[in-house]
Short mmCIF file of C-alpha atoms in Angstrom, two decimals:
data_model
loop_
_atom_site.label_atom_id
_atom_site.label_comp_id
_atom_site.label_asym_id
_atom_site.label_seq_id
_atom_site.Cartn_x
_atom_site.Cartn_y
_atom_site.Cartn_z
CA MET O 1 -62.92 -25.28 160.15
CA GLN O 2 -60.54 -28.24 160.18
CA LEU O 3 -56.96 -27.17 159.46
CA ARG O 4 -54.48 -29.38 157.67
CA ASP O 5 -51.64 -30.63 159.86
CA TYR O 6 -49.09 -28.13 158.53
CA GLN O 7 -51.62 -25.30 158.85
CA GLN O 8 -52.25 -26.22 162.48
CA ASP O 9 -48.49 -26.23 163.12
CA LEU O 10 -48.15 -22.76 161.57
CA PHE O 11 -51.10 -21.49 163.65
CA THR O 12 -49.34 -22.72 166.80
CA HIS O 13 -45.98 -21.24 165.75
CA ILE O 14 -47.58 -17.84 165.11
CA PHE O 15 -48.82 -17.56 168.67
CA GLN O 16 -45.50 -18.86 170.01
CA ALA O 17 -43.76 -16.13 168.02
CA PHE O 18 -46.13 -13.50 169.42
CA THR O 19 -44.87 -14.30 172.92
CA GLU O 20 -41.53 -12.71 171.97
CA SER O 21 -42.22 -10.52 168.91
CA ARG O 22 -45.03 -8.17 167.96
CA ARG O 23 -44.20 -8.15 164.23
CA VAL O 24 -44.26 -11.61 162.63
CA MET O 25 -44.12 -12.60 158.96
CA LEU O 26 -45.56 -15.89 157.65
CA GLN O 27 -44.28 -17.35 154.37
CA LEU O 28 -46.38 -20.03 152.67
CA PRO O 29 -46.59 -20.86 148.93
CA THR O 30 -49.52 -19.76 146.82
CA GLY O 31 -52.33 -22.26 147.33
CA GLY O 32 -51.05 -23.35 150.75
CA GLY O 33 -53.90 -21.65 152.60
CA LYS O 34 -52.51 -18.37 153.96
CA THR O 35 -55.97 -16.77 154.05
CA ILE O 36 -57.42 -19.70 155.99
CA ILE O 37 -54.59 -19.60 158.52
CA PHE O 38 -54.80 -15.88 159.17
CA SER O 39 -58.60 -16.14 159.36
CA VAL O 40 -58.29 -18.64 162.21
CA VAL O 41 -55.73 -16.36 163.89
CA VAL O 42 -58.15 -13.44 163.51
CA HIS O 43 -60.97 -15.31 165.20
CA GLU O 44 -58.70 -16.40 168.02
CA PHE O 45 -57.95 -12.74 168.75
CA VAL O 46 -61.65 -11.84 168.49
CA ASN O 47 -62.56 -14.62 170.92
CA ARG O 48 -60.07 -13.05 173.35
CA GLY O 49 -61.89 -9.74 173.10
CA ASP O 50 -59.63 -7.93 170.61
CA LYS O 51 -60.62 -6.14 167.42
CA VAL O 52 -58.71 -7.05 164.25
CA LEU O 53 -57.81 -5.16 161.09
CA VAL O 54 -57.01 -6.96 157.81
CA LEU O 55 -55.17 -4.89 155.17
CA ALA O 56 -55.23 -5.64 151.44
CA HIS O 57 -54.43 -3.58 148.36
CA ARG O 58 -56.85 -4.95 145.79
CA THR O 59 -60.61 -5.49 145.62
CA GLU O 60 -60.35 -9.22 144.89
CA LEU O 61 -58.18 -9.74 147.98
CA ILE O 62 -60.53 -7.72 150.18
CA ILE O 63 -63.61 -9.69 149.10
CA GLN O 64 -61.78 -13.00 149.33
CA ALA O 65 -60.57 -12.27 152.88
CA ALA O 66 -64.03 -11.16 154.01
CA GLU O 67 -65.61 -14.33 152.58
CA LYS O 68 -63.09 -16.64 154.27
CA LEU O 69 -63.48 -14.83 157.60
CA LYS O 70 -67.27 -15.12 157.32
CA ALA O 71 -67.07 -18.82 156.43
CA ILE O 72 -65.14 -19.56 159.61
CA ALA O 73 -67.48 -17.57 161.88
CA PRO O 74 -70.84 -16.89 160.16
CA ASP O 75 -72.23 -15.08 163.21
CA VAL O 76 -69.45 -12.46 163.35
CA GLU O 77 -70.17 -9.23 161.52
CA ILE O 78 -67.37 -8.02 159.27
CA GLY O 79 -66.86 -4.41 158.29
CA ILE O 80 -65.35 -3.39 154.96
CA ILE O 81 -63.49 -0.11 154.64
CA LYS O 82 -63.42 0.60 150.94
CA ALA O 83 -64.89 3.02 148.45
CA GLY O 84 -68.41 1.90 147.53
CA TYR O 85 -69.07 0.13 150.86
CA LYS O 86 -70.92 1.63 153.81
CA PRO O 87 -68.48 1.57 156.75
CA ASN O 88 -69.31 0.13 160.15
CA TYR O 89 -66.45 0.98 162.49
CA HIS O 90 -68.00 -0.87 165.44
CA THR O 91 -67.51 -4.43 164.18
CA SER O 92 -64.81 -6.66 165.69
CA ILE O 93 -63.24 -7.38 162.29
CA GLN O 94 -62.44 -4.78 159.65
CA VAL O 95 -61.17 -5.68 156.19
CA ALA O 96 -59.72 -2.54 154.65
CA SER O 97 -58.40 -1.25 151.38
CA VAL O 98 -55.01 0.29 152.07
CA GLN O 99 -55.84 3.25 149.86
CA SER O 100 -59.22 3.93 151.53
CA LEU O 101 -57.99 3.41 155.08
CA LYS O 102 -55.20 5.92 154.68
CA ARG O 103 -57.83 8.62 154.13
CA ARG O 104 -59.92 7.46 157.10
CA LEU O 105 -57.28 6.79 159.75
CA HIS O 106 -58.57 9.70 161.81
CA ARG O 107 -61.71 7.61 162.46
CA LEU O 108 -59.72 4.93 164.25
CA LYS O 109 -57.86 5.20 167.55
CA PRO O 110 -54.21 4.05 167.77
CA GLU O 111 -55.27 1.43 170.32
CA GLU O 112 -58.27 0.30 168.21
CA PHE O 113 -56.92 -3.09 167.15
CA GLY O 114 -55.16 -5.88 168.98
CA LEU O 115 -53.97 -7.39 165.70
CA VAL O 116 -53.26 -6.07 162.21
CA ILE O 117 -53.01 -8.60 159.35
CA ILE O 118 -51.09 -7.52 156.23
CA ASP O 119 -52.18 -9.66 153.28
CA GLU O 120 -49.60 -10.00 150.48
CA ALA O 121 -47.09 -8.48 152.88
CA HIS O 122 -44.34 -8.14 150.28
CA HIS O 123 -46.10 -4.84 149.46
CA SER O 124 -45.69 -3.57 153.01
CA THR O 125 -42.58 -1.55 152.14
CA ALA O 126 -44.82 1.03 150.45
CA ALA O 127 -45.22 4.35 152.26
CA THR O 128 -49.00 3.88 152.57
CA TYR O 129 -48.59 0.63 154.51
CA ARG O 130 -45.94 2.13 156.77
CA HIS O 131 -48.16 5.12 157.52
CA ILE O 132 -51.04 2.85 158.56
CA LEU O 133 -48.92 0.49 160.64
CA GLU O 134 -47.31 3.39 162.47
CA HIS O 135 -50.80 4.59 163.43
CA PHE O 136 -51.28 1.36 165.44
CA PRO O 137 -47.90 1.08 167.22
CA ASP O 138 -48.98 -1.34 169.96
CA SER O 139 -50.91 -3.81 167.78
CA TYR O 140 -49.55 -7.23 166.97
CA GLN O 141 -48.75 -7.48 163.27
CA LEU O 142 -48.90 -10.59 161.09
CA GLY O 143 -47.70 -10.23 157.50
CA VAL O 144 -48.51 -13.12 155.15
CA THR O 145 -46.98 -13.74 151.72
CA ALA O 146 -45.73 -16.49 149.43
CA THR O 147 -42.73 -14.41 148.41
CA PRO O 148 -41.04 -12.40 151.18
CA ILE O 149 -38.48 -10.73 148.96
CA ARG O 150 -38.10 -7.31 147.34
CA THR O 151 -37.18 -6.75 143.72
CA ASN O 152 -33.62 -5.90 144.76
CA GLY O 153 -33.28 -9.24 146.57
CA GLU O 154 -33.51 -7.84 150.08
CA GLY O 155 -35.88 -9.16 152.73
CA PHE O 156 -38.03 -7.52 155.39
CA ALA O 157 -35.81 -7.38 158.47
CA ASP O 158 -36.62 -3.67 158.79
CA LEU O 159 -40.37 -4.33 159.07
CA PHE O 160 -40.71 -7.64 160.90
CA ASP O 161 -38.94 -9.23 163.85
CA GLU O 162 -39.47 -12.92 163.11
CA MET O 163 -40.32 -15.10 160.11
CA ILE O 164 -42.18 -18.39 160.12
CA THR O 165 -41.72 -20.45 156.95
CA GLY O 166 -44.19 -23.07 155.87
CA ILE O 167 -44.22 -26.24 153.79
CA THR O 168 -42.55 -26.09 150.36
CA VAL O 169 -44.21 -26.24 146.94
CA SER O 170 -42.67 -29.68 146.34
CA ASP O 171 -44.09 -31.04 149.58
CA LEU O 172 -47.51 -29.53 148.88
CA ILE O 173 -47.51 -31.28 145.50
CA LYS O 174 -46.43 -34.59 147.05
CA ALA O 175 -49.17 -34.29 149.67
CA GLY O 176 -51.77 -33.67 146.97
CA TYR O 177 -52.53 -30.09 148.04
CA LEU O 178 -51.05 -28.53 144.88
CA SER O 179 -51.03 -29.77 141.31
CA PRO O 180 -48.01 -31.23 139.53
CA PHE O 181 -47.09 -29.15 136.52
CA LYS O 182 -45.41 -29.13 133.14
CA LEU O 183 -43.63 -26.02 131.96
CA TYR O 184 -43.03 -25.39 128.27
CA ALA O 185 -40.44 -22.72 127.49
CA ALA O 186 -40.06 -21.02 124.11
CA SER O 187 -36.57 -21.23 122.65
CA ASN O 188 -37.07 -17.85 120.93
CA SER O 189 -38.02 -16.12 124.14
CA MET O 190 -39.08 -12.50 124.44
CA ILE O 191 -36.26 -10.00 124.04
CA THR O 192 -35.11 -7.96 127.03
CA THR O 193 -31.64 -6.99 125.81
CA GLY O 194 -31.53 -3.21 125.70
CA ALA O 195 -34.53 -2.68 128.00
CA LYS O 196 -33.97 -0.11 130.73
CA ILE O 197 -34.32 -1.13 134.36
CA LYS O 198 -36.88 0.87 136.34
CA GLN O 199 -37.54 0.24 140.02
CA GLY O 200 -35.57 -2.98 139.79
CA ASP O 201 -37.42 -4.50 136.82
CA PHE O 202 -37.50 -4.28 133.04
CA SER O 203 -39.23 -1.20 131.67
CA SER O 204 -42.56 -2.45 130.30
CA LYS O 205 -42.45 0.25 127.64
CA ASP O 206 -39.03 -0.91 126.43
CA VAL O 207 -39.96 -4.60 126.50
CA ALA O 208 -43.10 -3.84 124.50
CA GLN O 209 -41.08 -1.96 121.88
CA LEU O 210 -38.47 -4.72 121.64
CA ASN O 211 -41.02 -7.45 120.95
CA ASN O 212 -43.23 -7.42 117.87
CA ILE O 213 -46.75 -7.94 119.21
CA VAL O 214 -48.07 -9.49 116.01
CA GLU O 215 -45.43 -12.23 116.10
CA LEU O 216 -45.72 -12.63 119.88
CA ALA O 217 -49.50 -13.04 119.77
CA GLY O 218 -49.10 -15.62 117.05
CA ASP O 219 -46.52 -17.51 119.11
CA LEU O 220 -48.82 -17.51 122.15
CA LEU O 221 -51.74 -18.83 120.13
CA GLN O 222 -49.59 -21.54 118.57
CA SER O 223 -48.16 -22.75 121.88
CA TYR O 224 -51.62 -22.70 123.51
CA ARG O 225 -53.02 -24.86 120.73
CA GLN O 226 -50.06 -27.21 120.96
CA HIS O 227 -49.87 -27.65 124.75
CA ALA O 228 -53.12 -26.39 126.33
CA ASN O 229 -55.76 -26.48 123.62
CA GLY O 230 -59.25 -26.01 125.05
CA LEU O 231 -58.02 -25.39 128.61
CA SER O 232 -58.83 -22.36 130.73
CA CYS O 233 -55.79 -20.09 130.64
CA VAL O 234 -54.67 -16.78 132.15
CA ILE O 235 -52.08 -14.74 130.23
CA PHE O 236 -49.68 -12.28 131.86
CA ALA O 237 -48.84 -9.51 129.39
CA VAL O 238 -46.35 -6.64 129.38
CA ASN O 239 -48.79 -3.77 128.90
CA VAL O 240 -52.37 -3.00 127.90
CA ALA O 241 -51.65 -2.70 124.18
CA HIS O 242 -49.92 -6.10 124.14
CA SER O 243 -52.68 -7.72 126.18
CA MET O 244 -55.45 -6.38 123.96
CA ALA O 245 -53.63 -7.46 120.81
CA ILE O 246 -53.21 -10.95 122.27
CA THR O 247 -56.91 -11.31 123.05
CA GLN O 248 -57.80 -10.04 119.57
CA ARG O 249 -55.61 -12.78 118.05
CA TYR O 250 -57.30 -15.46 120.19
CA ASN O 251 -60.79 -14.21 119.39
CA ALA O 252 -59.97 -14.08 115.67
CA ALA O 253 -58.98 -17.74 115.96
CA GLY O 254 -62.36 -18.59 117.49
CA ILE O 255 -61.13 -18.90 121.08
CA ALA O 256 -63.13 -16.74 123.49
CA ALA O 257 -60.74 -14.30 125.18
CA LYS O 258 -61.03 -11.14 127.28
CA HIS O 259 -58.57 -8.47 128.40
CA LEU O 260 -58.56 -7.10 131.96
CA ASP O 261 -56.35 -4.57 133.73
CA GLY O 262 -56.43 -2.35 136.81
CA ASN O 263 -58.60 0.23 135.06
CA THR O 264 -61.29 -2.25 134.06
CA PRO O 265 -64.54 -1.43 135.95
CA GLN O 266 -65.13 -3.73 138.91
CA ASP O 267 -68.46 -5.05 137.62
CA GLU O 268 -66.82 -5.96 134.31
CA ARG O 269 -64.00 -7.76 136.14
CA GLU O 270 -66.49 -9.75 138.19
CA ALA O 271 -68.60 -10.65 135.16
CA THR O 272 -65.52 -11.76 133.23
CA LEU O 273 -64.28 -13.95 136.08
CA ALA O 274 -67.74 -15.46 136.50
CA ALA O 275 -67.84 -16.37 132.80
CA PHE O 276 -64.32 -17.77 133.08
CA ARG O 277 -65.28 -19.96 136.05
CA ARG O 278 -68.34 -21.24 134.17
CA GLY O 279 -66.16 -22.18 131.20
CA GLU O 280 -67.83 -19.72 128.82
CA LEU O 281 -64.53 -17.87 128.46
CA LYS O 282 -61.29 -19.76 127.84
CA ILE O 283 -58.70 -16.98 127.95
CA ILE O 284 -58.15 -13.96 130.20
CA SER O 285 -55.17 -11.77 129.36
CA ASN O 286 -54.28 -9.34 132.14
CA VAL O 287 -51.78 -6.65 133.03
CA GLY O 288 -50.74 -6.35 136.68
CA LEU O 289 -54.06 -7.64 137.96
CA PHE O 290 -53.90 -11.36 138.71
CA THR O 291 -50.36 -11.81 140.00
CA GLU O 292 -51.96 -12.11 143.45
CA GLY O 293 -55.27 -13.13 144.95
CA LEU O 294 -56.75 -14.92 141.93
CA ASP O 295 -58.37 -18.02 143.46
CA ILE O 296 -59.66 -20.07 140.52
CA PRO O 297 -58.98 -23.77 141.20
CA ASN O 298 -60.30 -24.78 137.75
CA LEU O 299 -57.59 -22.68 136.07
CA MET O 300 -55.64 -25.17 133.96
CA ALA O 301 -52.89 -23.11 132.32
CA VAL O 302 -51.00 -19.85 132.43
CA GLN O 303 -49.04 -18.14 129.66
CA VAL O 304 -46.24 -15.85 130.77
CA ALA O 305 -45.49 -13.09 128.27
CA ARG O 306 -44.10 -10.78 130.95
CA PRO O 307 -40.30 -10.93 131.42
CA THR O 308 -39.27 -9.95 134.93
CA LYS O 309 -36.18 -9.64 137.09
CA SER O 310 -38.39 -10.18 140.15
CA LEU O 311 -38.40 -13.66 141.68
CA SER O 312 -41.48 -12.64 143.64
CA LEU O 313 -43.46 -11.71 140.53
CA TRP O 314 -42.43 -14.87 138.70
CA LEU O 315 -43.52 -17.15 141.56
CA GLN O 316 -46.77 -15.25 141.98
CA MET O 317 -47.60 -15.62 138.28
CA VAL O 318 -46.94 -19.34 137.99
CA GLY O 319 -48.44 -20.02 141.41
CA ARG O 320 -51.88 -19.05 140.06
CA VAL O 321 -52.24 -22.35 138.22
CA LEU O 322 -51.03 -24.79 140.88
CA ARG O 323 -54.29 -25.09 142.83
CA ILE O 324 -55.85 -28.54 142.52
CA CYS O 325 -59.18 -29.31 140.93
CA GLU O 326 -60.99 -32.27 139.46
CA GLY O 327 -59.56 -33.29 136.12
CA LYS O 328 -56.26 -31.45 136.49
CA SER O 329 -53.53 -34.08 136.27
CA ASN O 330 -50.89 -31.45 135.46
CA ALA O 331 -51.04 -27.68 135.49
CA ILE O 332 -49.61 -26.19 132.29
CA ILE O 333 -47.16 -23.26 132.36
CA LEU O 334 -46.24 -21.74 128.98
CA ASP O 335 -43.23 -19.47 129.46
CA HIS O 336 -42.45 -17.18 126.51
CA THR O 337 -39.70 -15.47 128.52
CA LYS O 338 -36.53 -16.66 130.19
CA ASN O 339 -38.07 -16.30 133.64
CA TYR O 340 -37.85 -20.01 134.39
CA ALA O 341 -34.15 -20.09 133.48
CA ILE O 342 -33.40 -16.97 135.54
CA HIS O 343 -35.49 -17.74 138.62
CA GLY O 344 -36.01 -21.50 138.52
CA LEU O 345 -39.13 -23.62 138.78
CA PRO O 346 -41.75 -23.16 141.49
CA THR O 347 -40.33 -26.32 143.08
CA ARG O 348 -36.77 -25.05 143.30
CA ARG O 349 -35.43 -25.35 146.85
CA ARG O 350 -35.49 -21.93 148.49
CA VAL O 351 -34.61 -20.94 152.03
CA TRP O 352 -36.54 -17.82 152.99
CA SER O 353 -35.48 -15.46 155.76
CA LEU O 354 -36.02 -11.86 156.82
CA PHE O 355 -32.81 -11.06 154.93
CA GLY O 356 -33.87 -12.51 151.58
CA VAL O 357 -33.70 -15.95 150.00
CA LYS O 358 -31.08 -18.58 149.25
CA GLN O 359 -31.71 -20.90 146.31
CA ASP O 360 -30.11 -24.19 145.38
CA GLU O 361 -27.99 -24.09 142.25
CA VAL O 362 -29.40 -26.40 139.57
CA LYS O 363 -27.79 -27.69 136.36
CA LEU O 364 -29.98 -28.64 133.45
CA LYS O 365 -29.47 -31.38 130.91
CA ARG O 366 -31.30 -31.68 127.61
CA LEU O 367 -32.44 -35.21 126.75
CA PRO O 368 -34.04 -36.46 123.53
CA SER O 369 -37.51 -37.12 125.03
CA GLY O 370 -38.36 -33.44 125.52
CA GLU O 371 -38.32 -32.81 129.27
CA VAL O 372 -36.23 -30.54 131.49
CA ILE O 373 -35.93 -32.38 134.79
CA LEU O 374 -34.44 -30.57 137.76
CA GLU O 375 -34.74 -33.53 140.10
CA PRO O 376 -35.97 -37.06 139.42
CA GLU O 377 -38.98 -36.70 141.72
CA GLU O 378 -39.94 -33.17 140.67
CA PRO O 379 -42.35 -31.99 137.96
CA THR O 380 -40.93 -31.31 134.54
CA VAL O 381 -40.16 -28.42 132.28
CA ILE O 382 -40.55 -28.88 128.57
CA GLU O 383 -38.50 -26.65 126.29
CA GLU O 384 -40.27 -25.96 123.03
CA THR O 385 -38.18 -25.10 119.99
CA PRO O 386 -39.20 -24.44 116.38
CA ILE O 387 -37.28 -27.61 115.50
CA ARG O 388 -38.20 -30.20 118.08
CA LEU O 389 -38.50 -30.71 121.81
CA ILE O 390 -35.33 -31.42 123.73
CA GLU O 391 -35.42 -33.02 127.15
CA VAL O 392 -33.26 -31.61 129.91
CA SER O 393 -32.35 -33.25 133.21
CA GLN O 394 -30.00 -32.47 136.05
CA ASP O 395 -26.23 -32.70 136.39
CA GLU O 396 -25.21 -33.87 132.94
CA GLU O 397 -24.14 -32.14 129.76
CA PRO O 398 -26.75 -31.50 127.04
CA LEU O 399 -27.38 -34.08 124.37
CA ILE O 400 -28.08 -31.78 121.42
CA PRO O 401 -29.06 -32.91 117.91
CA PRO O 402 -26.25 -32.39 115.36
CA ASP O 403 -28.19 -29.79 113.39
CA PHE O 404 -29.58 -27.89 116.41
CA TRP O 405 -27.16 -24.92 116.37
CA GLU O 406 -27.22 -24.63 112.60
CA LYS O 407 -30.99 -24.25 112.64
CA TRP O 408 -30.82 -21.97 115.69
CA LEU O 409 -28.45 -19.61 113.87
CA ALA O 410 -30.63 -19.64 110.76
CA GLU O 411 -33.58 -18.67 112.95
CA GLN O 412 -31.63 -15.70 114.37
CA PHE O 413 -30.81 -14.54 110.83
CA ARG O 414 -34.51 -14.78 109.96
CA ILE O 415 -35.53 -12.72 113.00
CA ILE O 416 -33.00 -9.99 112.16
CA GLU O 417 -34.27 -9.71 108.60
CA HIS O 418 -37.96 -10.01 109.46
CA ARG O 419 -37.97 -7.59 112.40
CA GLY O 420 -35.49 -5.14 110.95
CA TYR O 421 -32.98 -5.50 113.82
CA LYS O 422 -29.41 -4.31 113.51
CA LYS O 423 -26.98 -7.15 112.95
CA GLY O 424 -25.30 -6.37 116.26
CA TRP O 425 -28.37 -7.86 117.98
CA LEU O 426 -26.96 -11.26 117.04
CA VAL O 427 -24.03 -10.71 119.41
CA TYR O 428 -26.40 -10.33 122.36
CA ARG O 429 -28.07 -13.62 121.43
CA LEU O 430 -24.72 -15.39 121.14
CA VAL O 431 -23.69 -14.16 124.58
CA GLU O 432 -27.03 -15.31 126.03
CA GLU O 433 -27.03 -18.78 124.46
CA LYS O 434 -23.27 -19.56 124.52
CA PRO O 435 -23.17 -21.78 121.41
CA PRO O 436 -20.12 -23.78 120.21
CA LEU O 437 -17.15 -22.05 118.52
CA GLU O 438 -18.30 -23.07 115.02
CA VAL O 439 -21.50 -21.03 115.49
CA TRP O 440 -19.46 -17.97 116.49
CA ARG O 441 -17.35 -18.42 113.35
CA LYS O 442 -20.43 -18.50 111.09
CA ALA O 443 -21.79 -15.47 112.93
CA ALA O 444 -18.51 -13.64 112.32
CA ASP O 445 -18.87 -14.26 108.57
CA TYR O 446 -22.42 -12.92 108.70
CA LEU O 447 -21.27 -9.83 110.61
CA ASN O 448 -18.23 -9.32 108.34
CA TYR O 449 -15.90 -9.75 111.32
CA GLN O 450 -12.49 -11.45 111.37
CA GLN O 451 -12.35 -15.08 112.51
CA GLY O 452 -10.12 -13.98 115.38
CA TRP O 453 -13.09 -12.06 116.78
CA ALA O 454 -15.10 -15.30 116.94
CA TRP O 455 -12.30 -17.10 118.80
CA HIS O 456 -11.84 -14.36 121.40
CA LYS O 457 -15.57 -13.85 121.98
CA TRP O 458 -16.20 -17.58 122.31
CA ARG O 459 -13.28 -17.89 124.72
CA GLU O 460 -14.51 -14.88 126.72
CA HIS O 461 -18.15 -15.91 127.08
CA CYS O 462 -18.20 -19.67 126.71
CA GLN O 463 -14.89 -20.76 128.21
CA PRO O 464 -14.55 -18.68 131.42
CA GLU O 465 -12.11 -21.16 132.96
CA ALA O 466 -9.72 -20.51 130.08
CA ALA O 467 -10.07 -16.72 130.18
#
């Protein structure tokens, strides 16, 4: 198999790193070819007489890895250690489910493998992974991931000795290996204020309760029709109830949609994906299933209805749609959360290390044409509002229509009345959006507060240099 230039460089750097370190992590964006690179590394070890173990945590990843390994060396037999598969412990390459292998470790000697590959290595902090890796203390270890960062922002210096970072998303797009994209962000994004934080992220139960699913499903359908009508689209939902309600709304509108989650039987998953690839199904809504390992180049759009504090999860979700295919001039990302504002675009400059990530600070400017441009040469983000689209570019102050904040405030009043929220919810929205003083004054009248309250709150939250 012919590697791209950057893939060949990474292959070389991996073996250079192995001369000094036994535990190496490779970072490469989704769609950059991590599976291909580690497959070539695997076969290099096999050609040297070593056996290799590939670890993955999900069926789709296991099958995908086995297929890529087989494509590179059709004559090499590959064993699969997973429930439902007949094991063959004598093959040179084993692709294993983490969950199944933990129960079968006694079948394998500590010196069994010369190399252990950890696919989607950002999961390697889990106790199951650690238990397996400790069973093979003298093996070389190669962890591969697009997002080497934990939910709390820490890296993997406790698990790996060296990190090799690959080409950036921007450079992959410029080279034609990933698709340019347009991102449309809802102005009335999903509510997270008041949601508890569990294991570093928003409680899915709380987020589901805070957001009316009937209205949300309607918003998703409307934005799909407006920006991605007729395109194949994967939706990321908060929980099963939300996801099923979303697919029901699409189906009722005559758009073929299907819900999948981790409890969906494997044969049903495979049949659904096959129908999706053939174009018979336009929409798949999923919960915690396709944030990794979904390799569908003809995927044209994603809808994000899953707020998250995790940079890793955000990049994994939007990365699904960036693979190139015929007819895809721009991938479409429909963000119904504030994820893009919190974490930045896929093309944001990030410096990855074993200690976490550093990201460039970016200022946004809204322009009349409708785009949010982070850098002149980068893809665009479109912010969708109920009123009109407002373009945003870098480093200048927003150009906002004269009636924008008046209509924004009226929309908040409508939401409070329609959803039955307490009026105090408006304060959270004011703090989030930081509108001009006049908006705070009108809000004070609505809340039956003194005008002095509006002045002090505006000064506190919108004028920090004066505080």
